Amino acid sequence: MPIATVNPANGETFKTYEAMGEEEIERRLQLAEATFRTYRTTTLAERARLLHRAADLLGEDQQDIARVMTLEMGKPVKQARAEAAKCAKAMHWYADHAEELLADEEPAASDVKDSGASRALVRYRPLGPVLAVMPWNFPLWQVIRFAAPALMAGNVGLLKHASNVPQTALYLEDLFHRAGFTEGTFQTLLVGSGAVDEILRDDRVKAATLTGSEPAGRAVASTAGEMIKKTVLELGGSDPYVVMPSADIDRAAQVAVTARVQNNGQSCIAAKRFIVHTDVYDAFAERFVAGMKALKVGDPLAEDTEVGPLASEQGRSDLEELVDDARRGGASVLCGGERPDGDGWYYPPTVLAGITREMRIHREEAFGPVATLYRAADLDEAVLIANDSPFGLSSNVWTRDETDVDRFVRDLEAGGVYVNGMTASHPAFPFGGVKRSGYGRELSGHGIREFCNITTVWHGA
């Protein structure tokens, strides 16, 4: 895949880049290693000062970088501005909280005495250069939610971004440099996916994090396992959105539309499978389909656009194949389902009903504005349908019954359960999944400690 900015709204390529050669990659790896030796000794206060400055600069750049993101991957520009603001918020949050999150931990005095020590503690120390392999769908946020905690912990970052968002990738390197971080603290590697394996095998790279597809996760995990290096993986998702009889149906249907089509439906944590109790199925379906039909699809740079194009022609073709397979299997198309005429990689908001286990869309992730509707006879069946997926990233539950809530929290196989609302990430809460959605956690204290050497310090009596 070429390293290029291709506008998904019209297919126009307007900026291309040469991939970095072996000499440049080597120079940057050397720089990362050398920088880490000094950066690791900086104080948390100094790191916080620099990260606050980077966040302030991002706020100043919000309009410009939002336009770049929209031109590179097609998200509505209003959502791109919100993404930039969210990144700045997370950077400020880690700058403010890293000291307490990384504070030395002291075991109970009785345990210290029992170990034969006069004193003991646990200290979090940085690992070194961390390789981040990041996707295009949230080209700022996916990187910042790694970079902010990693840099505050004293690590340095090497970013291999998706090849269709090179301008955003280069902007991120420049942002940290303008904020005052030394040159090697955060570097962008303009390379194709074929270069990742060799970079990850390099002894100077101490760990890796990847957000992306299941095949990409398997490849990185395999190499990292062979080299015995720590990894965090956030892979696909096909999140359930369960609606029970006690729910506010109007509100549940309204939020469901946003939960399905956010970021043009290209979000791992977007709700994709809508599992509705039979008692309220018809009422929910009517409102949900009406909401999906009413969405404005168009130019992502227009302020009133709610759904823009998919990021690539291949992505649209993959989505069409899932819909066509479901249609051949007997699914009903309640709205959408047909590629529009004209330029760009657009696909309409689509709702499918009558899904069976034999259909590909039941087990594969639909990365675009396509929703599947399921009817559940009771709570037990809703849980069975929700868990009948290889993925387990997050989940959404709509009910006013606390007994229902307790059951769903206990039984749903997911890294998050969002009750009466849609899944959203926040720097204070851990983010990640189970099953084929990956392992490890980003954000919160759990995320900042993922790439730390958790060190026991023991003093004899």
CSV table of C-alpha atoms in Angstrom, one decimal:
chain,number,residue,atom,x,y,z
A,1,MET,CA,0.0,0.0,0.0
A,2,PRO,CA,1.5,3.4,-1.0
A,3,ILE,CA,2.1,6.0,1.7
A,4,ALA,CA,-0.3,8.6,0.5
A,5,THR,CA,-3.2,10.9,1.3
A,6,VAL,CA,-6.2,9.8,-0.8
A,7,ASN,CA,-9.4,11.8,-0.3
A,8,PRO,CA,-12.1,9.1,0.2
A,9,ALA,CA,-14.8,11.6,-0.8
A,10,ASN,CA,-13.6,11.6,-4.4
A,11,GLY,CA,-10.7,9.1,-4.7
A,12,GLU,CA,-8.2,11.9,-5.5
A,13,THR,CA,-4.6,11.3,-4.4
A,14,PHE,CA,-3.1,14.7,-3.5
A,15,LYS,CA,0.0,13.9,-1.5
A,16,THR,CA,2.4,10.9,-1.6
A,17,TYR,CA,5.5,10.1,0.5
A,18,GLU,CA,8.5,7.9,0.0
A,19,ALA,CA,8.9,5.2,2.6
A,20,MET,CA,11.9,5.6,4.8
A,21,GLY,CA,14.9,3.4,3.9
A,22,GLU,CA,17.0,1.2,6.1
A,23,GLU,CA,19.5,4.0,6.9
A,24,GLU,CA,16.8,6.4,8.1
A,25,ILE,CA,15.1,3.7,10.1
A,26,GLU,CA,18.5,2.8,11.7
A,27,ARG,CA,19.2,6.5,12.5
A,28,ARG,CA,15.8,6.8,14.2
A,29,LEU,CA,16.3,3.6,16.2
A,30,GLN,CA,19.7,4.8,17.4
A,31,LEU,CA,18.2,8.2,18.3
A,32,ALA,CA,15.3,6.5,20.2
A,33,GLU,CA,17.8,4.5,22.2
A,34,ALA,CA,20.1,7.4,23.0
A,35,THR,CA,17.2,9.7,23.9
A,36,PHE,CA,15.7,7.1,26.3
A,37,ARG,CA,18.9,7.0,28.3
A,38,THR,CA,18.4,10.7,29.3
A,39,TYR,CA,14.6,11.1,29.0
A,40,ARG,CA,14.1,8.3,31.5
A,41,THR,CA,15.8,10.4,34.2
A,42,THR,CA,13.6,13.5,33.7
A,43,THR,CA,11.2,14.3,36.5
A,44,LEU,CA,7.5,13.7,36.3
A,45,ALA,CA,7.0,17.4,36.7
A,46,GLU,CA,9.1,18.1,33.6
A,47,ARG,CA,7.3,15.5,31.5
A,48,ALA,CA,4.0,17.0,32.7
A,49,ARG,CA,5.1,20.5,31.7
A,50,LEU,CA,6.0,19.3,28.2
A,51,LEU,CA,2.8,17.3,27.8
A,52,HIS,CA,0.6,20.2,28.9
A,53,ARG,CA,2.4,22.3,26.3
A,54,ALA,CA,1.7,19.7,23.6
A,55,ALA,CA,-2.0,19.6,24.6
A,56,ASP,CA,-2.2,23.4,24.4
A,57,LEU,CA,-0.6,23.4,20.9
A,58,LEU,CA,-3.1,20.7,19.8
A,59,GLY,CA,-5.9,23.0,20.9
A,60,GLU,CA,-4.5,25.8,18.9
A,61,ASP,CA,-4.2,23.5,15.8
A,62,GLN,CA,-7.6,22.0,16.2
A,63,GLN,CA,-9.2,23.4,13.1
A,64,ASP,CA,-6.3,22.6,10.8
A,65,ILE,CA,-5.6,19.1,12.0
A,66,ALA,CA,-9.3,18.3,11.9
A,67,ARG,CA,-9.4,19.2,8.2
A,68,VAL,CA,-6.3,17.0,7.6
A,69,MET,CA,-7.9,14.0,9.3
A,70,THR,CA,-11.1,14.5,7.3
A,71,LEU,CA,-9.3,14.7,4.0
A,72,GLU,CA,-7.2,11.7,4.8
A,73,MET,CA,-9.8,9.2,6.1
A,74,GLY,CA,-13.2,10.8,5.6
A,75,LYS,CA,-14.7,11.4,9.0
A,76,PRO,CA,-17.2,14.3,9.3
A,77,VAL,CA,-15.1,17.4,10.2
A,78,LYS,CA,-17.2,18.1,13.3
A,79,GLN,CA,-16.2,14.7,14.6
A,80,ALA,CA,-12.6,15.4,13.7
A,81,ARG,CA,-12.6,18.6,15.7
A,82,ALA,CA,-14.1,16.6,18.6
A,83,GLU,CA,-11.4,14.0,18.3
A,84,ALA,CA,-8.7,16.7,18.5
A,85,ALA,CA,-10.3,18.2,21.6
A,86,LYS,CA,-10.5,14.7,23.2
A,87,CYS,CA,-6.8,14.2,22.6
A,88,ALA,CA,-5.9,17.4,24.3
A,89,LYS,CA,-8.1,16.5,27.2
A,90,ALA,CA,-6.4,13.2,27.6
A,91,MET,CA,-3.0,14.7,27.5
A,92,HIS,CA,-3.8,17.2,30.2
A,93,TRP,CA,-5.4,14.4,32.3
A,94,TYR,CA,-2.2,12.3,32.2
A,95,ALA,CA,0.0,15.3,32.8
A,96,ASP,CA,-2.1,16.0,35.9
A,97,HIS,CA,-2.5,12.4,37.2
A,98,ALA,CA,0.7,10.5,36.2
A,99,GLU,CA,2.5,11.2,39.5
A,100,GLU,CA,-0.2,9.6,41.6
A,101,LEU,CA,-0.7,6.7,39.1
A,102,LEU,CA,3.0,5.9,39.2
A,103,ALA,CA,3.6,6.6,42.8
A,104,ASP,CA,5.7,4.0,44.8
A,105,GLU,CA,3.5,1.4,46.4
A,106,GLU,CA,4.3,0.3,49.9
A,107,PRO,CA,3.2,-3.3,51.0
A,108,ALA,CA,1.5,-3.8,54.4
A,109,ALA,CA,3.9,-3.3,57.3
A,110,SER,CA,3.2,-6.9,58.4
A,111,ASP,CA,4.2,-8.3,55.0
A,112,VAL,CA,7.4,-6.2,55.0
A,113,LYS,CA,8.3,-7.5,58.4
A,114,ASP,CA,7.4,-11.1,57.4
A,115,SER,CA,9.7,-10.9,54.4
A,116,GLY,CA,12.7,-10.0,56.6
A,117,ALA,CA,13.0,-6.5,55.2
A,118,SER,CA,13.4,-3.2,57.1
A,119,ARG,CA,11.4,-1.6,54.3
A,120,ALA,CA,10.1,-2.5,50.8
A,121,LEU,CA,8.3,-0.8,48.0
A,122,VAL,CA,7.1,-1.3,44.4
A,123,ARG,CA,8.4,1.2,41.8
A,124,TYR,CA,7.2,1.7,38.2
A,125,ARG,CA,10.1,2.3,35.9
A,126,PRO,CA,10.0,2.8,32.1
A,127,LEU,CA,10.9,0.0,29.6
A,128,GLY,CA,12.4,2.0,26.7
A,129,PRO,CA,11.4,2.6,23.1
A,130,VAL,CA,7.9,1.3,22.4
A,131,LEU,CA,6.7,0.7,18.9
A,132,ALA,CA,3.1,1.7,18.3
A,133,VAL,CA,1.4,0.3,15.2
A,134,MET,CA,-1.8,2.4,14.8
A,135,PRO,CA,-4.8,2.5,12.5
A,136,TRP,CA,-6.4,5.2,10.4
A,137,ASN,CA,-9.9,5.3,11.9
A,138,PHE,CA,-9.1,7.6,14.8
A,139,PRO,CA,-5.7,8.8,13.5
A,140,LEU,CA,-5.1,11.2,16.4
A,141,TRP,CA,-6.9,9.5,19.3
A,142,GLN,CA,-5.5,6.1,18.8
A,143,VAL,CA,-1.9,7.5,19.0
A,144,ILE,CA,-2.4,9.9,21.8
A,145,ARG,CA,-4.0,7.3,24.1
A,146,PHE,CA,-0.8,5.4,23.8
A,147,ALA,CA,1.7,8.3,23.6
A,148,ALA,CA,0.4,10.4,26.6
A,149,PRO,CA,0.8,7.7,29.2
A,150,ALA,CA,3.9,6.1,27.6
A,151,LEU,CA,5.7,9.5,27.6
A,152,MET,CA,4.6,10.3,31.1
A,153,ALA,CA,6.0,6.9,32.3
A,154,GLY,CA,9.4,7.8,30.8
A,155,ASN,CA,9.3,5.7,27.7
A,156,VAL,CA,10.0,7.0,24.2
A,157,GLY,CA,7.7,6.3,21.2
A,158,LEU,CA,8.1,5.0,17.7
A,159,LEU,CA,5.0,5.4,15.6
A,160,LYS,CA,4.2,3.3,12.6
A,161,HIS,CA,0.9,4.8,11.5
A,162,ALA,CA,-1.5,3.5,8.8
A,163,SER,CA,-0.2,4.3,5.3
A,164,ASN,CA,-3.3,6.4,4.4
A,165,VAL,CA,-2.8,9.0,7.1
A,166,PRO,CA,0.8,10.1,6.6
A,167,GLN,CA,0.1,13.8,7.2
A,168,THR,CA,-1.5,13.1,10.6
A,169,ALA,CA,1.4,10.9,11.5
A,170,LEU,CA,4.0,13.6,10.6
A,171,TYR,CA,1.9,16.2,12.5
A,172,LEU,CA,2.1,14.1,15.7
A,173,GLU,CA,5.9,14.0,15.6
A,174,ASP,CA,6.0,17.7,14.9
A,175,LEU,CA,3.5,18.4,17.7
A,176,PHE,CA,5.7,16.8,20.4
A,177,HIS,CA,8.9,18.4,19.0
A,178,ARG,CA,7.2,21.9,19.1
A,179,ALA,CA,6.1,21.3,22.7
A,180,GLY,CA,9.8,20.9,23.7
A,181,PHE,CA,10.3,17.1,23.8
A,182,THR,CA,13.7,16.3,22.5
A,183,GLU,CA,13.9,15.0,18.9
A,184,GLY,CA,14.0,11.3,19.7
A,185,THR,CA,11.3,11.2,22.3
A,186,PHE,CA,8.5,10.6,19.8
A,187,GLN,CA,9.3,9.7,16.2
A,188,THR,CA,7.1,8.8,13.2
A,189,LEU,CA,8.4,6.0,11.0
A,190,LEU,CA,7.0,6.4,7.5
A,191,VAL,CA,7.2,2.8,6.5
A,192,GLY,CA,4.9,0.1,5.1
A,193,SER,CA,3.5,-2.8,7.1
A,194,GLY,CA,6.2,-5.0,5.7
A,195,ALA,CA,8.8,-3.2,7.8
A,196,VAL,CA,7.1,-3.8,11.1
A,197,ASP,CA,8.5,-7.3,11.7
A,198,GLU,CA,12.1,-6.3,11.4
A,199,ILE,CA,11.7,-3.2,13.5
A,200,LEU,CA,10.0,-5.1,16.3
A,201,ARG,CA,12.8,-7.7,16.2
A,202,ASP,CA,15.4,-5.0,16.9
A,203,ASP,CA,16.7,-5.3,20.4
A,204,ARG,CA,16.4,-1.6,20.9
A,205,VAL,CA,12.6,-1.8,20.7
A,206,LYS,CA,11.4,-3.1,24.1
A,207,ALA,CA,7.7,-3.5,23.6
A,208,ALA,CA,4.8,-2.9,21.2
A,209,THR,CA,1.2,-1.8,21.1
A,210,LEU,CA,-1.1,-2.3,18.2
A,211,THR,CA,-4.6,-1.2,17.4
A,212,GLY,CA,-6.0,-2.7,14.3
A,213,SER,CA,-7.2,-5.9,12.5
A,214,GLU,CA,-7.0,-9.4,13.9
A,215,PRO,CA,-4.5,-10.5,11.3
A,216,ALA,CA,-2.2,-7.6,12.1
A,217,GLY,CA,-2.5,-8.4,15.8
A,218,ARG,CA,-1.6,-12.0,15.2
A,219,ALA,CA,1.5,-11.0,13.3
A,220,VAL,CA,2.7,-8.5,15.9
A,221,ALA,CA,1.9,-10.9,18.8
A,222,SER,CA,3.7,-13.7,17.1
A,223,THR,CA,6.9,-11.8,16.5
A,224,ALA,CA,6.8,-10.2,20.0
A,225,GLY,CA,6.2,-13.6,21.5
A,226,GLU,CA,9.2,-15.0,19.7
A,227,MET,CA,11.3,-12.1,20.9
A,228,ILE,CA,9.8,-12.2,24.4
A,229,LYS,CA,8.5,-8.6,24.3
A,230,LYS,CA,5.5,-7.1,26.0
A,231,THR,CA,2.5,-6.3,23.8
A,232,VAL,CA,-0.9,-4.7,24.2
A,233,LEU,CA,-3.4,-5.4,21.5
A,234,GLU,CA,-6.7,-3.7,20.8
A,235,LEU,CA,-8.3,-5.5,17.8
A,236,GLY,CA,-11.7,-5.8,16.3
A,237,GLY,CA,-15.1,-5.6,17.9
A,238,SER,CA,-18.7,-6.4,17.2
A,239,ASP,CA,-20.3,-4.9,20.2
A,240,PRO,CA,-23.8,-5.9,21.3
A,241,TYR,CA,-26.4,-3.3,22.1
A,242,VAL,CA,-29.1,-5.0,24.3
A,243,VAL,CA,-32.5,-3.4,24.8
A,244,MET,CA,-34.8,-4.8,27.5
A,245,PRO,CA,-38.5,-4.0,28.1
A,246,SER,CA,-37.9,-1.5,31.0
A,247,ALA,CA,-35.6,0.7,28.8
A,248,ASP,CA,-36.5,4.1,27.6
A,249,ILE,CA,-37.1,3.0,24.0
A,250,ASP,CA,-37.1,6.4,22.4
A,251,ARG,CA,-33.8,7.3,24.0
A,252,ALA,CA,-32.3,3.8,23.3
A,253,ALA,CA,-33.2,4.1,19.6
A,254,GLN,CA,-31.8,7.6,19.4
A,255,VAL,CA,-28.5,6.7,20.9
A,256,ALA,CA,-28.4,3.5,18.9
A,257,VAL,CA,-28.1,5.5,15.7
A,258,THR,CA,-25.1,7.5,16.9
A,259,ALA,CA,-23.6,4.4,18.5
A,260,ARG,CA,-23.7,2.6,15.1
A,261,VAL,CA,-22.6,5.4,12.7
A,262,GLN,CA,-20.1,7.3,14.7
A,263,ASN,CA,-16.9,7.8,12.6
A,264,ASN,CA,-18.9,6.6,9.5
A,265,GLY,CA,-19.4,3.3,11.3
A,266,GLN,CA,-15.7,2.6,11.3
A,267,SER,CA,-15.1,2.2,15.0
A,268,CYS,CA,-14.1,-1.0,16.9
A,269,ILE,CA,-16.3,0.1,19.8
A,270,ALA,CA,-19.3,1.1,17.7
A,271,ALA,CA,-22.4,-0.9,18.6
A,272,LYS,CA,-23.0,-3.3,15.7
A,273,ARG,CA,-25.4,-6.0,16.9
A,274,PHE,CA,-28.7,-4.7,18.2
A,275,ILE,CA,-30.3,-7.4,20.4
A,276,VAL,CA,-33.8,-6.4,21.4
A,277,HIS,CA,-36.3,-8.1,23.7
A,278,THR,CA,-39.3,-9.4,21.8
A,279,ASP,CA,-41.7,-7.3,23.9
A,280,VAL,CA,-40.2,-4.0,22.6
A,281,TYR,CA,-38.6,-5.2,19.3
A,282,ASP,CA,-41.1,-3.7,16.9
A,283,ALA,CA,-41.1,-0.3,18.7
A,284,PHE,CA,-37.4,-0.1,18.8
A,285,ALA,CA,-36.9,-1.3,15.2
A,286,GLU,CA,-39.3,1.3,13.9
A,287,ARG,CA,-37.6,4.2,15.7
A,288,PHE,CA,-34.1,2.9,14.9
A,289,VAL,CA,-34.7,2.4,11.2
A,290,ALA,CA,-36.3,5.8,11.0
A,291,GLY,CA,-33.3,7.4,12.6
A,292,MET,CA,-30.9,5.6,10.3
A,293,LYS,CA,-32.9,6.7,7.2
A,294,ALA,CA,-32.9,10.4,8.4
A,295,LEU,CA,-29.1,10.7,8.6
A,296,LYS,CA,-27.4,13.2,6.2
A,297,VAL,CA,-24.8,11.5,4.1
A,298,GLY,CA,-22.4,13.7,2.1
A,299,ASP,CA,-19.3,15.8,1.9
A,300,PRO,CA,-17.4,15.2,5.2
A,301,LEU,CA,-16.1,18.8,5.1
A,302,ALA,CA,-19.7,20.1,5.3
A,303,GLU,CA,-20.8,21.1,8.8
A,304,ASP,CA,-24.2,19.4,8.6
A,305,THR,CA,-22.9,16.0,7.3
A,306,GLU,CA,-23.5,13.1,9.7
A,307,VAL,CA,-22.1,10.3,7.7
A,308,GLY,CA,-19.2,10.6,5.2
A,309,PRO,CA,-17.5,8.1,3.0
A,310,LEU,CA,-15.7,5.0,4.1
A,311,ALA,CA,-11.9,5.4,4.2
A,312,SER,CA,-11.0,3.2,1.3
A,313,GLU,CA,-12.5,1.5,-1.7
A,314,GLN,CA,-11.5,-1.9,-0.3
A,315,GLY,CA,-13.3,-1.1,2.9
A,316,ARG,CA,-16.5,-0.4,1.0
A,317,SER,CA,-16.2,-3.6,-1.0
A,318,ASP,CA,-15.6,-5.7,2.1
A,319,LEU,CA,-18.8,-4.2,3.7
A,320,GLU,CA,-20.8,-4.8,0.6
A,321,GLU,CA,-19.8,-8.5,0.6
A,322,LEU,CA,-21.0,-8.9,4.1
A,323,VAL,CA,-24.4,-7.3,3.3
A,324,ASP,CA,-24.8,-9.3,0.1
A,325,ASP,CA,-24.0,-12.5,1.9
A,326,ALA,CA,-26.6,-11.8,4.5
A,327,ARG,CA,-29.1,-10.9,1.8
A,328,ARG,CA,-28.5,-14.2,0.0
A,329,GLY,CA,-28.9,-16.0,3.3
A,330,GLY,CA,-32.4,-14.5,3.8
A,331,ALA,CA,-31.8,-11.4,5.8
A,332,SER,CA,-34.2,-8.5,5.4
A,333,VAL,CA,-32.8,-5.1,4.4
A,334,LEU,CA,-34.9,-2.5,6.4
A,335,CYS,CA,-33.0,0.4,4.9
A,336,GLY,CA,-29.9,1.1,2.8
A,337,GLY,CA,-28.0,-1.8,1.4
A,338,GLU,CA,-27.2,-0.4,-2.0
A,339,ARG,CA,-24.1,1.5,-3.2
A,340,PRO,CA,-24.9,5.0,-4.3
A,341,ASP,CA,-23.9,6.5,-7.6
A,342,GLY,CA,-21.2,9.1,-7.8
A,343,ASP,CA,-17.7,9.7,-6.7
A,344,GLY,CA,-16.2,8.6,-3.4
A,345,TRP,CA,-16.5,5.5,-1.3
A,346,TYR,CA,-19.9,6.1,0.3
A,347,TYR,CA,-22.2,3.5,1.7
A,348,PRO,CA,-25.6,4.3,3.1
A,349,PRO,CA,-26.7,3.7,6.7
A,350,THR,CA,-28.1,0.1,6.6
A,351,VAL,CA,-30.2,-2.1,8.9
A,352,LEU,CA,-30.4,-5.8,8.4
A,353,ALA,CA,-32.9,-8.1,10.2
A,354,GLY,CA,-33.4,-11.8,10.3
A,355,ILE,CA,-29.7,-12.6,10.9
A,356,THR,CA,-28.7,-16.2,11.4
A,357,ARG,CA,-25.5,-17.9,12.7
A,358,GLU,CA,-24.7,-19.0,9.1
A,359,MET,CA,-24.3,-15.5,7.8
A,360,ARG,CA,-20.8,-14.0,7.8
A,361,ILE,CA,-22.0,-10.8,9.3
A,362,HIS,CA,-23.0,-12.7,12.4
A,363,ARG,CA,-19.4,-13.5,13.2
A,364,GLU,CA,-17.4,-10.9,11.3
A,365,GLU,CA,-17.0,-7.2,12.1
A,366,ALA,CA,-18.9,-4.9,9.8
A,367,PHE,CA,-16.7,-1.9,9.6
A,368,GLY,CA,-19.1,0.7,8.3
A,369,PRO,CA,-22.6,2.0,8.9
A,370,VAL,CA,-24.4,-1.4,8.8
A,371,ALA,CA,-26.4,-2.6,11.8
A,372,THR,CA,-27.9,-6.0,12.5
A,373,LEU,CA,-31.1,-6.6,14.4
A,374,TYR,CA,-31.8,-9.6,16.6
A,375,ARG,CA,-34.9,-10.6,18.5
A,376,ALA,CA,-34.4,-12.1,22.0
A,377,ALA,CA,-37.1,-13.9,23.9
A,378,ASP,CA,-35.7,-13.1,27.3
A,379,LEU,CA,-32.6,-12.0,29.1
A,380,ASP,CA,-31.0,-15.4,28.9
A,381,GLU,CA,-31.3,-15.5,25.1
A,382,ALA,CA,-30.0,-11.9,24.9
A,383,VAL,CA,-26.9,-12.9,26.7
A,384,LEU,CA,-26.4,-16.0,24.5
A,385,ILE,CA,-26.7,-13.9,21.3
A,386,ALA,CA,-24.4,-11.2,22.7
A,387,ASN,CA,-21.7,-13.7,23.6
A,388,ASP,CA,-22.0,-15.6,20.4
A,389,SER,CA,-19.2,-13.7,18.8
A,390,PRO,CA,-15.4,-14.1,18.5
A,391,PHE,CA,-15.0,-10.6,19.8
A,392,GLY,CA,-15.4,-9.1,23.3
A,393,LEU,CA,-14.4,-5.4,23.2
A,394,SER,CA,-17.3,-3.6,24.8
A,395,SER,CA,-21.1,-3.8,25.2
A,396,ASN,CA,-24.2,-1.7,25.8
A,397,VAL,CA,-27.2,-2.5,27.9
A,398,TRP,CA,-30.5,-0.6,28.1
A,399,THR,CA,-32.6,-1.4,31.2
A,400,ARG,CA,-34.0,0.2,34.3
A,401,ASP,CA,-34.0,-3.1,36.2
A,402,GLU,CA,-31.0,-3.5,38.5
A,403,THR,CA,-31.4,-7.2,38.5
A,404,ASP,CA,-30.9,-7.2,34.7
A,405,VAL,CA,-27.9,-5.0,35.1
A,406,ASP,CA,-26.3,-7.3,37.6
A,407,ARG,CA,-26.8,-10.3,35.3
A,408,PHE,CA,-25.4,-8.5,32.2
A,409,VAL,CA,-22.3,-7.2,34.2
A,410,ARG,CA,-21.7,-10.8,35.4
A,411,ASP,CA,-22.3,-12.6,32.2
A,412,LEU,CA,-21.4,-10.5,29.2
A,413,GLU,CA,-18.0,-11.4,27.7
A,414,ALA,CA,-16.6,-7.9,27.1
A,415,GLY,CA,-14.0,-5.5,28.4
A,416,GLY,CA,-16.8,-2.9,29.2
A,417,VAL,CA,-20.5,-2.8,30.0
A,418,TYR,CA,-22.1,0.5,29.4
A,419,VAL,CA,-25.6,0.8,31.0
A,420,ASN,CA,-28.2,3.2,29.4
A,421,GLY,CA,-25.6,4.8,27.2
A,422,MET,CA,-23.1,4.2,24.4
A,423,THR,CA,-19.6,3.0,24.7
A,424,ALA,CA,-17.1,5.8,24.9
A,425,SER,CA,-13.5,6.0,26.0
A,426,HIS,CA,-12.3,8.3,28.7
A,427,PRO,CA,-8.7,8.7,30.1
A,428,ALA,CA,-9.8,7.7,33.6
A,429,PHE,CA,-11.3,4.3,32.7
A,430,PRO,CA,-9.4,1.3,31.4
A,431,PHE,CA,-10.1,0.4,27.7
A,432,GLY,CA,-9.6,-3.0,26.0
A,433,GLY,CA,-11.2,-6.3,25.4
A,434,VAL,CA,-11.2,-10.1,25.7
A,435,LYS,CA,-11.4,-13.0,23.3
A,436,ARG,CA,-10.2,-12.0,19.8
A,437,SER,CA,-10.6,-8.3,20.6
A,438,GLY,CA,-7.1,-8.5,22.2
A,439,TYR,CA,-5.5,-8.2,25.6
A,440,GLY,CA,-4.0,-5.6,27.9
A,441,ARG,CA,-5.5,-2.2,28.7
A,442,GLU,CA,-5.1,1.3,27.5
A,443,LEU,CA,-6.0,4.5,29.5
A,444,SER,CA,-6.3,5.0,33.3
A,445,GLY,CA,-3.7,3.8,35.7
A,446,HIS,CA,-3.8,0.3,34.1
A,447,GLY,CA,-2.8,1.8,30.8
A,448,ILE,CA,0.1,3.9,32.0
A,449,ARG,CA,1.6,0.9,33.9
A,450,GLU,CA,1.3,-1.5,30.9
A,451,PHE,CA,4.7,-0.4,29.6
A,452,CYS,CA,6.5,-0.2,33.0
A,453,ASN,CA,9.1,-2.4,34.6
A,454,ILE,CA,7.2,-3.2,37.9
A,455,THR,CA,10.1,-3.3,40.2
A,456,THR,CA,10.3,-4.7,43.8
A,457,VAL,CA,12.7,-2.8,45.9
A,458,TRP,CA,13.7,-4.6,49.1
A,459,HIS,CA,15.9,-3.5,52.0
A,460,GLY,CA,17.4,-5.9,54.5
A,461,ALA,CA,16.9,-5.4,58.2
